Amino acid sequence: EIMDQYGLAQGSFIKRKADFEMKLMVMGETKVGKTSLIERFMKGKYEDKEAPTLTYGVAEYYLQFNGQCIKIDIWDTMSMMTSESPYLLRGLNGVLLVYDVTNPES
């Protein structure tokens, strides 16, 4: 089991019934790197992608904290809210806002 400096076991290798579940949405303008940031976090490597996310995707991340298994659903969204937005926001526990530091408009 891999532990970080805070004593957290991390990664998708833990997969078991979660004691707690969370929903995190990653939001930001088009081409700020939302998908690349999620893939860097999940896979530990960076891939520069040019194609925008056309709908949404969900990545499952598991970690263990104080003997409890926590499942985090990380939602990768397109930049614009649509008629599906109320569904996507339901049950949300947090939002990660992503922006491009080289582009003040983002």
Short mmCIF file of N, CA and C in Angstrom, two decimals:
data_model
loop_
_atom_site.label_atom_id
_atom_site.label_comp_id
_atom_site.label_asym_id
_atom_site.label_seq_id
_atom_site.Cartn_x
_atom_site.Cartn_y
_atom_site.Cartn_z
N GLU A 1 0.84 -1.17 0.00
CA GLU A 1 0.00 0.00 0.00
C GLU A 1 0.89 1.24 0.00
N ILE A 2 0.64 2.17 -0.90
CA ILE A 2 1.44 3.38 -1.02
C ILE A 2 0.82 4.46 -0.13
N MET A 3 1.65 5.04 0.73
CA MET A 3 1.17 6.07 1.64
C MET A 3 1.87 7.38 1.30
N ASP A 4 1.13 8.49 1.38
CA ASP A 4 1.76 9.78 1.16
C ASP A 4 2.21 10.36 2.50
N GLN A 5 2.70 11.60 2.50
CA GLN A 5 3.24 12.20 3.72
C GLN A 5 2.18 12.44 4.79
N TYR A 6 0.89 12.36 4.45
CA TYR A 6 -0.18 12.54 5.40
C TYR A 6 -0.76 11.21 5.89
N GLY A 7 -0.16 10.10 5.46
CA GLY A 7 -0.66 8.80 5.88
C GLY A 7 -1.87 8.34 5.08
N LEU A 8 -2.07 8.92 3.89
CA LEU A 8 -3.20 8.54 3.04
C LEU A 8 -2.76 7.49 2.04
N ALA A 9 -3.48 6.40 1.95
CA ALA A 9 -3.24 5.42 0.90
C ALA A 9 -4.00 5.92 -0.31
N GLN A 10 -3.35 5.96 -1.47
CA GLN A 10 -3.98 6.57 -2.63
C GLN A 10 -4.00 5.64 -3.82
N GLY A 11 -4.94 5.89 -4.73
CA GLY A 11 -4.98 5.22 -6.00
C GLY A 11 -6.22 4.40 -6.22
N SER A 12 -6.41 3.97 -7.46
CA SER A 12 -7.58 3.19 -7.81
C SER A 12 -7.40 1.71 -7.46
N PHE A 13 -6.21 1.34 -6.97
CA PHE A 13 -5.93 -0.06 -6.65
C PHE A 13 -6.70 -0.54 -5.42
N ILE A 14 -7.27 0.38 -4.64
CA ILE A 14 -7.96 0.01 -3.41
C ILE A 14 -9.35 -0.54 -3.69
N LYS A 15 -9.93 -0.23 -4.79
CA LYS A 15 -11.32 -0.52 -5.14
C LYS A 15 -12.00 -1.56 -4.26
N ARG A 16 -12.85 -1.09 -3.41
CA ARG A 16 -13.71 -1.93 -2.60
C ARG A 16 -14.93 -1.09 -2.25
N LYS A 17 -15.85 -1.67 -1.51
CA LYS A 17 -17.03 -0.91 -1.14
C LYS A 17 -16.60 0.31 -0.33
N ALA A 18 -17.02 1.47 -0.79
CA ALA A 18 -16.61 2.72 -0.15
C ALA A 18 -17.42 2.99 1.11
N ASP A 19 -16.74 3.49 2.12
CA ASP A 19 -17.42 3.92 3.34
C ASP A 19 -18.05 5.30 3.13
N PHE A 20 -17.40 6.10 2.29
CA PHE A 20 -17.90 7.43 1.94
C PHE A 20 -17.73 7.63 0.44
N GLU A 21 -18.67 8.35 -0.16
CA GLU A 21 -18.58 8.70 -1.58
C GLU A 21 -18.70 10.20 -1.73
N MET A 22 -17.91 10.74 -2.65
CA MET A 22 -17.94 12.17 -2.92
C MET A 22 -18.04 12.39 -4.43
N LYS A 23 -18.57 13.54 -4.80
CA LYS A 23 -18.66 13.93 -6.20
C LYS A 23 -17.97 15.27 -6.35
N LEU A 24 -16.93 15.31 -7.19
CA LEU A 24 -16.15 16.51 -7.45
C LEU A 24 -16.27 16.86 -8.93
N MET A 25 -16.63 18.09 -9.24
CA MET A 25 -16.74 18.52 -10.63
C MET A 25 -15.58 19.44 -10.97
N VAL A 26 -14.94 19.19 -12.10
CA VAL A 26 -13.85 20.03 -12.59
C VAL A 26 -14.43 20.92 -13.68
N MET A 27 -14.36 22.24 -13.47
CA MET A 27 -14.98 23.19 -14.39
C MET A 27 -13.97 24.24 -14.83
N GLY A 28 -14.21 24.80 -16.01
CA GLY A 28 -13.38 25.88 -16.54
C GLY A 28 -13.67 26.06 -18.01
N GLU A 29 -13.08 27.10 -18.57
CA GLU A 29 -13.27 27.40 -20.00
C GLU A 29 -12.65 26.30 -20.87
N THR A 30 -13.02 26.31 -22.14
CA THR A 30 -12.46 25.38 -23.11
C THR A 30 -10.95 25.57 -23.21
N LYS A 31 -10.22 24.47 -23.31
CA LYS A 31 -8.78 24.43 -23.53
C LYS A 31 -7.94 25.00 -22.39
N VAL A 32 -8.45 24.90 -21.15
CA VAL A 32 -7.62 25.30 -20.02
C VAL A 32 -6.86 24.12 -19.44
N GLY A 33 -7.21 22.89 -19.86
CA GLY A 33 -6.49 21.71 -19.43
C GLY A 33 -7.18 20.88 -18.37
N LYS A 34 -8.51 20.94 -18.31
CA LYS A 34 -9.25 20.17 -17.30
C LYS A 34 -8.99 18.67 -17.44
N THR A 35 -9.15 18.15 -18.65
CA THR A 35 -8.96 16.71 -18.88
C THR A 35 -7.51 16.31 -18.63
N SER A 36 -6.57 17.13 -19.09
CA SER A 36 -5.15 16.82 -18.87
C SER A 36 -4.81 16.82 -17.39
N LEU A 37 -5.39 17.73 -16.63
CA LEU A 37 -5.16 17.79 -15.19
C LEU A 37 -5.69 16.53 -14.50
N ILE A 38 -6.88 16.09 -14.89
CA ILE A 38 -7.46 14.87 -14.31
C ILE A 38 -6.61 13.66 -14.66
N GLU A 39 -6.19 13.57 -15.91
CA GLU A 39 -5.36 12.43 -16.32
C GLU A 39 -4.01 12.44 -15.62
N ARG A 40 -3.46 13.61 -15.39
CA ARG A 40 -2.19 13.71 -14.65
C ARG A 40 -2.38 13.20 -13.22
N PHE A 41 -3.48 13.57 -12.62
CA PHE A 41 -3.78 13.13 -11.25
C PHE A 41 -4.03 11.63 -11.20
N MET A 42 -4.79 11.10 -12.15
CA MET A 42 -5.18 9.69 -12.13
C MET A 42 -4.05 8.76 -12.57
N LYS A 43 -3.31 9.16 -13.62
CA LYS A 43 -2.32 8.27 -14.22
C LYS A 43 -0.88 8.64 -13.89
N GLY A 44 -0.68 9.84 -13.34
CA GLY A 44 0.67 10.27 -13.01
C GLY A 44 1.49 10.71 -14.21
N LYS A 45 0.82 10.97 -15.33
CA LYS A 45 1.55 11.46 -16.51
C LYS A 45 0.73 12.53 -17.20
N TYR A 46 1.43 13.43 -17.89
CA TYR A 46 0.78 14.53 -18.58
C TYR A 46 0.71 14.24 -20.07
N GLU A 47 -0.47 14.45 -20.64
CA GLU A 47 -0.66 14.33 -22.08
C GLU A 47 -1.31 15.62 -22.57
N ASP A 48 -0.63 16.30 -23.48
CA ASP A 48 -1.17 17.55 -24.04
C ASP A 48 -2.19 17.19 -25.11
N LYS A 49 -3.46 17.51 -24.85
CA LYS A 49 -4.53 17.17 -25.79
C LYS A 49 -5.14 18.43 -26.36
N GLU A 50 -5.43 18.39 -27.63
CA GLU A 50 -6.03 19.54 -28.30
C GLU A 50 -7.54 19.41 -28.43
N ALA A 51 -8.07 18.18 -28.42
CA ALA A 51 -9.50 17.97 -28.64
C ALA A 51 -10.29 18.33 -27.38
N PRO A 52 -11.32 19.17 -27.52
CA PRO A 52 -12.13 19.54 -26.35
C PRO A 52 -13.05 18.39 -25.93
N THR A 53 -13.43 18.39 -24.68
CA THR A 53 -14.40 17.42 -24.17
C THR A 53 -15.77 17.84 -24.68
N LEU A 54 -16.48 16.93 -25.34
CA LEU A 54 -17.76 17.27 -25.96
C LEU A 54 -18.96 17.06 -25.05
N THR A 55 -18.84 16.19 -24.07
CA THR A 55 -19.94 15.98 -23.13
C THR A 55 -19.35 16.03 -21.72
N TYR A 56 -19.26 14.91 -21.07
CA TYR A 56 -18.63 14.83 -19.76
C TYR A 56 -18.13 13.41 -19.56
N GLY A 57 -17.20 13.26 -18.64
CA GLY A 57 -16.67 11.95 -18.29
C GLY A 57 -16.51 11.87 -16.79
N VAL A 58 -16.47 10.65 -16.28
CA VAL A 58 -16.33 10.45 -14.84
C VAL A 58 -15.17 9.50 -14.58
N ALA A 59 -14.26 9.92 -13.71
CA ALA A 59 -13.16 9.07 -13.27
C ALA A 59 -13.39 8.72 -11.80
N GLU A 60 -13.14 7.48 -11.44
CA GLU A 60 -13.29 7.05 -10.04
C GLU A 60 -11.91 7.02 -9.39
N TYR A 61 -11.81 7.65 -8.24
CA TYR A 61 -10.56 7.65 -7.49
C TYR A 61 -10.86 7.17 -6.07
N TYR A 62 -10.06 6.25 -5.59
CA TYR A 62 -10.25 5.69 -4.24
C TYR A 62 -9.05 6.06 -3.38
N LEU A 63 -9.32 6.42 -2.14
CA LEU A 63 -8.24 6.61 -1.19
C LEU A 63 -8.68 6.08 0.16
N GLN A 64 -7.71 5.79 0.98
CA GLN A 64 -8.00 5.29 2.32
C GLN A 64 -7.50 6.30 3.32
N PHE A 65 -8.35 6.66 4.27
CA PHE A 65 -8.01 7.64 5.29
C PHE A 65 -8.57 7.17 6.63
N ASN A 66 -7.71 7.05 7.61
CA ASN A 66 -8.11 6.56 8.94
C ASN A 66 -8.89 5.26 8.87
N GLY A 67 -8.46 4.35 8.00
CA GLY A 67 -9.09 3.05 7.88
C GLY A 67 -10.40 3.05 7.10
N GLN A 68 -10.79 4.19 6.58
CA GLN A 68 -12.04 4.31 5.82
C GLN A 68 -11.71 4.41 4.34
N CYS A 69 -12.50 3.75 3.51
CA CYS A 69 -12.34 3.84 2.06
C CYS A 69 -13.23 4.97 1.54
N ILE A 70 -12.62 5.91 0.82
CA ILE A 70 -13.34 7.05 0.27
C ILE A 70 -13.27 6.97 -1.25
N LYS A 71 -14.44 7.02 -1.89
CA LYS A 71 -14.52 7.01 -3.34
C LYS A 71 -14.86 8.43 -3.80
N ILE A 72 -14.06 8.94 -4.74
CA ILE A 72 -14.31 10.27 -5.29
C ILE A 72 -14.60 10.11 -6.78
N ASP A 73 -15.79 10.50 -7.19
CA ASP A 73 -16.14 10.55 -8.61
C ASP A 73 -15.72 11.93 -9.10
N ILE A 74 -14.76 11.96 -10.03
CA ILE A 74 -14.25 13.21 -10.57
C ILE A 74 -14.89 13.43 -11.93
N TRP A 75 -15.76 14.43 -12.02
CA TRP A 75 -16.50 14.70 -13.25
C TRP A 75 -15.76 15.72 -14.09
N ASP A 76 -15.43 15.33 -15.31
CA ASP A 76 -14.77 16.19 -16.30
C ASP A 76 -15.86 16.76 -17.18
N THR A 77 -16.02 18.07 -17.18
CA THR A 77 -17.12 18.69 -17.91
C THR A 77 -16.63 19.51 -19.08
N MET A 78 -17.54 19.72 -20.03
CA MET A 78 -17.25 20.68 -21.09
C MET A 78 -17.41 22.07 -20.48
N SER A 79 -17.00 23.09 -21.19
CA SER A 79 -16.98 24.43 -20.60
C SER A 79 -18.36 25.05 -20.42
N MET A 80 -19.30 24.74 -21.30
CA MET A 80 -20.61 25.39 -21.24
C MET A 80 -21.61 24.52 -20.49
N MET A 81 -22.42 25.16 -19.68
CA MET A 81 -23.51 24.44 -19.03
C MET A 81 -24.63 24.24 -20.04
N THR A 82 -25.31 23.12 -19.93
CA THR A 82 -26.37 22.78 -20.88
C THR A 82 -27.63 22.40 -20.11
N SER A 83 -28.61 21.86 -20.82
CA SER A 83 -29.84 21.42 -20.17
C SER A 83 -29.58 20.26 -19.21
N GLU A 84 -28.42 19.58 -19.36
CA GLU A 84 -28.07 18.49 -18.45
C GLU A 84 -27.43 19.00 -17.16
N SER A 85 -27.16 20.29 -17.08
CA SER A 85 -26.43 20.85 -15.94
C SER A 85 -27.08 20.54 -14.59
N PRO A 86 -28.41 20.68 -14.44
CA PRO A 86 -28.98 20.34 -13.12
C PRO A 86 -28.69 18.89 -12.71
N TYR A 87 -28.71 17.96 -13.67
CA TYR A 87 -28.39 16.56 -13.37
C TYR A 87 -26.93 16.44 -12.92
N LEU A 88 -26.03 17.13 -13.60
CA LEU A 88 -24.62 17.05 -13.27
C LEU A 88 -24.31 17.64 -11.90
N LEU A 89 -25.06 18.64 -11.50
CA LEU A 89 -24.82 19.32 -10.23
C LEU A 89 -25.42 18.58 -9.03
N ARG A 90 -26.35 17.68 -9.28
CA ARG A 90 -27.02 16.95 -8.20
C ARG A 90 -26.01 16.12 -7.41
N GLY A 91 -26.03 16.26 -6.10
CA GLY A 91 -25.16 15.48 -5.24
C GLY A 91 -23.71 15.94 -5.21
N LEU A 92 -23.44 17.12 -5.73
CA LEU A 92 -22.09 17.64 -5.82
C LEU A 92 -21.54 17.99 -4.44
N ASN A 93 -20.29 17.57 -4.16
CA ASN A 93 -19.64 17.90 -2.90
C ASN A 93 -18.58 18.97 -3.04
N GLY A 94 -18.11 19.19 -4.27
CA GLY A 94 -17.07 20.20 -4.46
C GLY A 94 -16.83 20.49 -5.93
N VAL A 95 -16.21 21.64 -6.17
CA VAL A 95 -15.89 22.07 -7.52
C VAL A 95 -14.42 22.49 -7.55
N LEU A 96 -13.72 22.05 -8.59
CA LEU A 96 -12.35 22.50 -8.83
C LEU A 96 -12.40 23.38 -10.07
N LEU A 97 -12.12 24.67 -9.89
CA LEU A 97 -12.13 25.60 -11.01
C LEU A 97 -10.73 25.63 -11.61
N VAL A 98 -10.66 25.40 -12.93
CA VAL A 98 -9.38 25.36 -13.63
C VAL A 98 -9.32 26.53 -14.60
N TYR A 99 -8.18 27.21 -14.63
CA TYR A 99 -8.00 28.31 -15.56
C TYR A 99 -6.58 28.30 -16.08
N ASP A 100 -6.38 29.04 -17.15
CA ASP A 100 -5.08 29.13 -17.79
C ASP A 100 -4.40 30.43 -17.32
N VAL A 101 -3.30 30.31 -16.59
CA VAL A 101 -2.65 31.49 -16.06
C VAL A 101 -2.08 32.41 -17.15
N THR A 102 -1.92 31.88 -18.36
CA THR A 102 -1.42 32.69 -19.47
C THR A 102 -2.54 33.39 -20.24
N ASN A 103 -3.79 33.10 -19.86
CA ASN A 103 -4.94 33.68 -20.54
C ASN A 103 -5.90 34.29 -19.50
N PRO A 104 -5.82 35.61 -19.28
CA PRO A 104 -6.67 36.24 -18.27
C PRO A 104 -8.17 36.08 -18.55
N GLU A 105 -8.56 35.83 -19.79
CA GLU A 105 -9.97 35.66 -20.13
C GLU A 105 -10.53 34.32 -19.64
N SER A 106 -9.64 33.38 -19.33
CA SER A 106 -10.13 32.05 -18.90
C SER A 106 -10.59 32.11 -17.47
#
